[in-house]
Short mmCIF file of N, CA, C and O in Angstrom, two decimals:
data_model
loop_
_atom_site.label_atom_id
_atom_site.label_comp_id
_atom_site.label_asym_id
_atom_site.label_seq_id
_atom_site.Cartn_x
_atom_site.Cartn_y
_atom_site.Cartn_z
N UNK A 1 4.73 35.18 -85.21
CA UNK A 1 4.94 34.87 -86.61
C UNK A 1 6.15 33.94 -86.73
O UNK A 1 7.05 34.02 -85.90
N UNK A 2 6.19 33.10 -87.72
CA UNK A 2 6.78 31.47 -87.55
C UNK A 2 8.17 32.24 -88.95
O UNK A 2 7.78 32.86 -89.94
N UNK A 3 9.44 32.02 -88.69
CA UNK A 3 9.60 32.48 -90.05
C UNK A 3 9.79 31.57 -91.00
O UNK A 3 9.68 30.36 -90.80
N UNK A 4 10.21 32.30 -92.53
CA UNK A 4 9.73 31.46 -93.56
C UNK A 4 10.75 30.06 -93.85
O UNK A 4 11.96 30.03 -93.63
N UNK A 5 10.03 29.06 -94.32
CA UNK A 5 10.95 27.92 -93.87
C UNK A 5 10.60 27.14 -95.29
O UNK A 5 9.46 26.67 -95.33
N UNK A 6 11.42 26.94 -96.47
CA UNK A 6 11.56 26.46 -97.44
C UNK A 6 10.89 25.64 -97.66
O UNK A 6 10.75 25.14 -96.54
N UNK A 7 9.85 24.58 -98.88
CA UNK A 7 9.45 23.25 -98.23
C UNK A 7 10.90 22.23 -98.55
O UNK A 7 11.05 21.28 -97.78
N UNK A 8 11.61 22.36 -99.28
CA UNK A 8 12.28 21.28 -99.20
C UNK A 8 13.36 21.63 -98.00
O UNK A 8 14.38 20.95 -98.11
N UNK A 9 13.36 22.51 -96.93
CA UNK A 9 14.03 22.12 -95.68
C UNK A 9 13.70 21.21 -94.88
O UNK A 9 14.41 20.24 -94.64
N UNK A 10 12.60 21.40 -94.39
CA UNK A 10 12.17 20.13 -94.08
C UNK A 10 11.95 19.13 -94.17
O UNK A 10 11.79 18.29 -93.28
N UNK A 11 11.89 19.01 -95.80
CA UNK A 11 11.68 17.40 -96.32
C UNK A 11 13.03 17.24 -96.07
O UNK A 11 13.30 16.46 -95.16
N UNK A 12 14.17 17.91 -96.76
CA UNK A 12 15.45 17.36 -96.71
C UNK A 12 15.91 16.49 -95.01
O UNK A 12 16.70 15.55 -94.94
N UNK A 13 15.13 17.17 -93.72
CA UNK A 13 15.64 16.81 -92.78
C UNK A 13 14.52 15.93 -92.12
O UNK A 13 14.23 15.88 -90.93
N UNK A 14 14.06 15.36 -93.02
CA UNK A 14 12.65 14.10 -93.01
C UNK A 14 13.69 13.08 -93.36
O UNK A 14 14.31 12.41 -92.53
N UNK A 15 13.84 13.04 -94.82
CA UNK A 15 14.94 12.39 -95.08
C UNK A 15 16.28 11.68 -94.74
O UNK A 15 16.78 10.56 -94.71
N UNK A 16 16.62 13.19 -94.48
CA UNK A 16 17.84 12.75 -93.24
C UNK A 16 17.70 11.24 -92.12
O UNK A 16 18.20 10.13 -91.92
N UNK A 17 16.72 12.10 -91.65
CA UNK A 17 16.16 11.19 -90.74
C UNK A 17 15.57 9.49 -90.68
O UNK A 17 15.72 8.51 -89.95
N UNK A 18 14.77 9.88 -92.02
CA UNK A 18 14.40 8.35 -91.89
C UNK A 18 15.95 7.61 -93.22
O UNK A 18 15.56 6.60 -93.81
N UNK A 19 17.08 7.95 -93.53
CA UNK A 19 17.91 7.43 -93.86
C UNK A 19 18.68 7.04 -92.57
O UNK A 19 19.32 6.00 -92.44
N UNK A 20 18.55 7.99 -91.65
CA UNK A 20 19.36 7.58 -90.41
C UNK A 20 19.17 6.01 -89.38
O UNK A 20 19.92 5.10 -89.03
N UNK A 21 17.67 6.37 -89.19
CA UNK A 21 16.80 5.63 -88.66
C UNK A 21 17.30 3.94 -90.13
O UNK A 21 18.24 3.24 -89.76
N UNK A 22 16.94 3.73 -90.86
CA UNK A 22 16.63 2.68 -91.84
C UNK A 22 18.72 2.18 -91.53
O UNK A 22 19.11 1.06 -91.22
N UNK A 23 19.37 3.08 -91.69
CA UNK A 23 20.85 2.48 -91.36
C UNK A 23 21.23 2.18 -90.49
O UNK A 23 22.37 1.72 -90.42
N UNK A 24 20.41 2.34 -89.42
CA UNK A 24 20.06 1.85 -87.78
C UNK A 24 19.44 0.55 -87.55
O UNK A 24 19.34 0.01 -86.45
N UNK A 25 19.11 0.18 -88.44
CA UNK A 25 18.00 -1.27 -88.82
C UNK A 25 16.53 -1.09 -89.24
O UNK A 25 15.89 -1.85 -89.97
N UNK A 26 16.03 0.24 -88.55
CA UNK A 26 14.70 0.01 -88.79
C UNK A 26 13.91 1.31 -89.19
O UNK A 26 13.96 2.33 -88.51
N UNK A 27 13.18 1.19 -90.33
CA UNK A 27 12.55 2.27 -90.77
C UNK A 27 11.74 3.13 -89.67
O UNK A 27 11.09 2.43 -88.89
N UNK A 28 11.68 4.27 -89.52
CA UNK A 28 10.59 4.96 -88.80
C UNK A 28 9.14 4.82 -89.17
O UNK A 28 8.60 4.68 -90.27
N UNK A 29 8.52 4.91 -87.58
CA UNK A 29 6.44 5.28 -88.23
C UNK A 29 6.90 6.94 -88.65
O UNK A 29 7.83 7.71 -88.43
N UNK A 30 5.36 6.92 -89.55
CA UNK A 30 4.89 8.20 -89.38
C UNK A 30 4.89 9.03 -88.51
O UNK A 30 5.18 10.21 -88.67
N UNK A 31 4.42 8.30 -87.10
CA UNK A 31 4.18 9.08 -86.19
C UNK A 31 5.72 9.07 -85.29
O UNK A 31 5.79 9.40 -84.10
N UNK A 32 6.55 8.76 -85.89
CA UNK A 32 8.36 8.57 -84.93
C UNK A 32 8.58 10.26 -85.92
O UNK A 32 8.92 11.31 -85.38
N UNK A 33 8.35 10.13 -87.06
CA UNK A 33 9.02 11.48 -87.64
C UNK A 33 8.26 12.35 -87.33
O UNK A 33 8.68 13.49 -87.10
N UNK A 34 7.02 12.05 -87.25
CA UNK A 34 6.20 13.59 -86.72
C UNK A 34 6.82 13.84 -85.43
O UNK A 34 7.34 14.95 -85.31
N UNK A 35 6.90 13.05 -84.43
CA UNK A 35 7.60 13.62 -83.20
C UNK A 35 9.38 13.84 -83.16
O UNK A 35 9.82 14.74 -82.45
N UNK A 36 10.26 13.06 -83.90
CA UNK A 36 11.38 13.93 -83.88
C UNK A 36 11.58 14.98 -84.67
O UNK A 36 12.54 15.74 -84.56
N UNK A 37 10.51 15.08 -85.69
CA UNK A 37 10.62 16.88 -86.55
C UNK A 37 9.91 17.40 -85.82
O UNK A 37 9.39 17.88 -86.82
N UNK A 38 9.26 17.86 -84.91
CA UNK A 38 8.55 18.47 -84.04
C UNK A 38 7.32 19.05 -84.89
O UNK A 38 7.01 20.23 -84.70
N UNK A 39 6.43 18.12 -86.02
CA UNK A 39 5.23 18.49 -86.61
C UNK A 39 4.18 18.92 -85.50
O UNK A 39 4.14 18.20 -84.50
N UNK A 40 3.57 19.70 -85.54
CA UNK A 40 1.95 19.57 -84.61
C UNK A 40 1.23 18.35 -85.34
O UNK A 40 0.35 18.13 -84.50
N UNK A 41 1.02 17.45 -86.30
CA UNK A 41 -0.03 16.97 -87.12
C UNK A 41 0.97 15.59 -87.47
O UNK A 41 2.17 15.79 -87.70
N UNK A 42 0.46 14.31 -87.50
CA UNK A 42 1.10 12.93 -88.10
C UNK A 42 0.75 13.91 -89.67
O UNK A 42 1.64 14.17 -90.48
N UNK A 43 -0.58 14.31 -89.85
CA UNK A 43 -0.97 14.50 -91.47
C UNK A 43 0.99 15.53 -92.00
O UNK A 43 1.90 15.53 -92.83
N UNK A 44 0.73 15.89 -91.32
CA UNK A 44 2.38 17.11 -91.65
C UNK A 44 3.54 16.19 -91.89
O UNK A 44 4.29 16.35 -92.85
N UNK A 45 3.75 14.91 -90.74
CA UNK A 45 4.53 14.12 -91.36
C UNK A 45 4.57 13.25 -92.74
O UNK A 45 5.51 13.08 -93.52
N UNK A 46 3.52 12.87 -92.75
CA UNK A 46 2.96 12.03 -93.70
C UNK A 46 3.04 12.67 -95.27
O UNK A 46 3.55 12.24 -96.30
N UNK A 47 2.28 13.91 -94.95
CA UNK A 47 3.06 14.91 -96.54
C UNK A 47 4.21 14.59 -96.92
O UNK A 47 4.56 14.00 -97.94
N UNK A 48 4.93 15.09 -95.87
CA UNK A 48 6.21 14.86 -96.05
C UNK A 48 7.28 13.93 -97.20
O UNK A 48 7.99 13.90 -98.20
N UNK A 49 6.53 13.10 -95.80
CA UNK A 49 6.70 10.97 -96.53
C UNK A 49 6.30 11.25 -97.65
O UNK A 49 7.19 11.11 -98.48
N UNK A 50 5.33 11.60 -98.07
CA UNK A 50 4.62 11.07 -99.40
C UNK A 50 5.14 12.01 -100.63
O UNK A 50 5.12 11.65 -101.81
N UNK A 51 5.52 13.01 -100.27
CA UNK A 51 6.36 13.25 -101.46
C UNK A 51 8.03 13.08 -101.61
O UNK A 51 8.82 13.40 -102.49
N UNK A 52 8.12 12.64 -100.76
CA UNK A 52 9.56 12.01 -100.65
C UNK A 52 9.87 10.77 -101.59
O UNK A 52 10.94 10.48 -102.13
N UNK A 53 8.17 9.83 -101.65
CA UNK A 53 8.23 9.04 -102.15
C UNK A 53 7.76 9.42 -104.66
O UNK A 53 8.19 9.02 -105.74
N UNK A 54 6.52 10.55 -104.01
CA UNK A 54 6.42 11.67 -105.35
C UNK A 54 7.68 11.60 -106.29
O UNK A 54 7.84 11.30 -107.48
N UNK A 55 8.59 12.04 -105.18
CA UNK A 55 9.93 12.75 -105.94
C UNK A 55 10.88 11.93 -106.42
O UNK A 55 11.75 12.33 -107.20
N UNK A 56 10.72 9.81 -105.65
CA UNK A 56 12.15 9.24 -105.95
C UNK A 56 12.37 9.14 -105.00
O UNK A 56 12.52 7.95 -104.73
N UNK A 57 12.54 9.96 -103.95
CA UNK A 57 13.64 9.89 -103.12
C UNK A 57 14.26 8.35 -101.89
O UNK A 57 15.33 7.86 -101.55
N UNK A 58 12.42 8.06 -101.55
CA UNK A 58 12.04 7.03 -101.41
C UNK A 58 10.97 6.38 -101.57
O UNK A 58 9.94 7.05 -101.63
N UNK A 59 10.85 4.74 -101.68
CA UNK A 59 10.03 3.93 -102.13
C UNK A 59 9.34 3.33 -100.42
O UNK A 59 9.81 3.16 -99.29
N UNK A 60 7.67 3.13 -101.23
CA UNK A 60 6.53 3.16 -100.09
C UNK A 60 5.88 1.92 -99.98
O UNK A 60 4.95 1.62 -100.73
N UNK A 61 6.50 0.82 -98.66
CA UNK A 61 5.83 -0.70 -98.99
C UNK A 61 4.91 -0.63 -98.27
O UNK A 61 4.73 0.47 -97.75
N UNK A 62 3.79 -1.95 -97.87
CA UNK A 62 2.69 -1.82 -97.08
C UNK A 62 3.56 -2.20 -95.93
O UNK A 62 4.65 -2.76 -95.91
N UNK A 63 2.62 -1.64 -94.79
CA UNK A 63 3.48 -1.70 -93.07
C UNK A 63 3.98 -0.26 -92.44
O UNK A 63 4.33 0.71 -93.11
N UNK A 64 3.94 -0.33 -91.24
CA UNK A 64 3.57 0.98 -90.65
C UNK A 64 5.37 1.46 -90.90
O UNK A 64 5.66 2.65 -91.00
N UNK A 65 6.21 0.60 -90.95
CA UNK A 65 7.30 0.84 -91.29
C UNK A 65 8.12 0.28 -92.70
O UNK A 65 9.16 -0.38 -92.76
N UNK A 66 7.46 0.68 -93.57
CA UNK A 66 7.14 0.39 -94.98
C UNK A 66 8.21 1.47 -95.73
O UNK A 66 8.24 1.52 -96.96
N UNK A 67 8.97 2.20 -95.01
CA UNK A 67 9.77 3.54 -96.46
C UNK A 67 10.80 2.99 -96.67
O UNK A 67 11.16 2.42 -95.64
N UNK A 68 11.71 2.81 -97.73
CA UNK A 68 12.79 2.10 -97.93
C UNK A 68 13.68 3.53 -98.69
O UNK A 68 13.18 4.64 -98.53
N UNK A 69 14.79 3.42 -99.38
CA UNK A 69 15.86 4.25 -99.84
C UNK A 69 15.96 3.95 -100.75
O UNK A 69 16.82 4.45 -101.48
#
């Protein structure tokens, strides 16, 4: 049994991440955050992304490295 894990913990450290990554020069794929959050699923990352973008937090251009701040 997995224990219980907030959803915005994870988004928060999605975030983190692709702010880290984008102040580094270059936005992350989908599939860069599914493997440094340790998702089983790109779809798990991609939620993620996509309400990150839902919420404000960040904006979604075309291109596999398309998330901006």
């Amino acid at each position: 049994m997995t224990p219980f894990t907030p959803k915005g913990e994870p988004r928060s450290k999605v975030l983190r991440f692709v702010q880290q990554r984008i102040l580094e020069g270059r936005a992350p794929t989908v599939r860069e955050v599914q493997q440094a959050m340790g998702f089983a699923s790109v779809q798990s990352a991609r939620a993620h992304l996509e309400g990150l973008v839902e919420e404000g937090r960040l904006e979604k251009e075309p291109g596999a490295r398309g998330y901006r701040l």
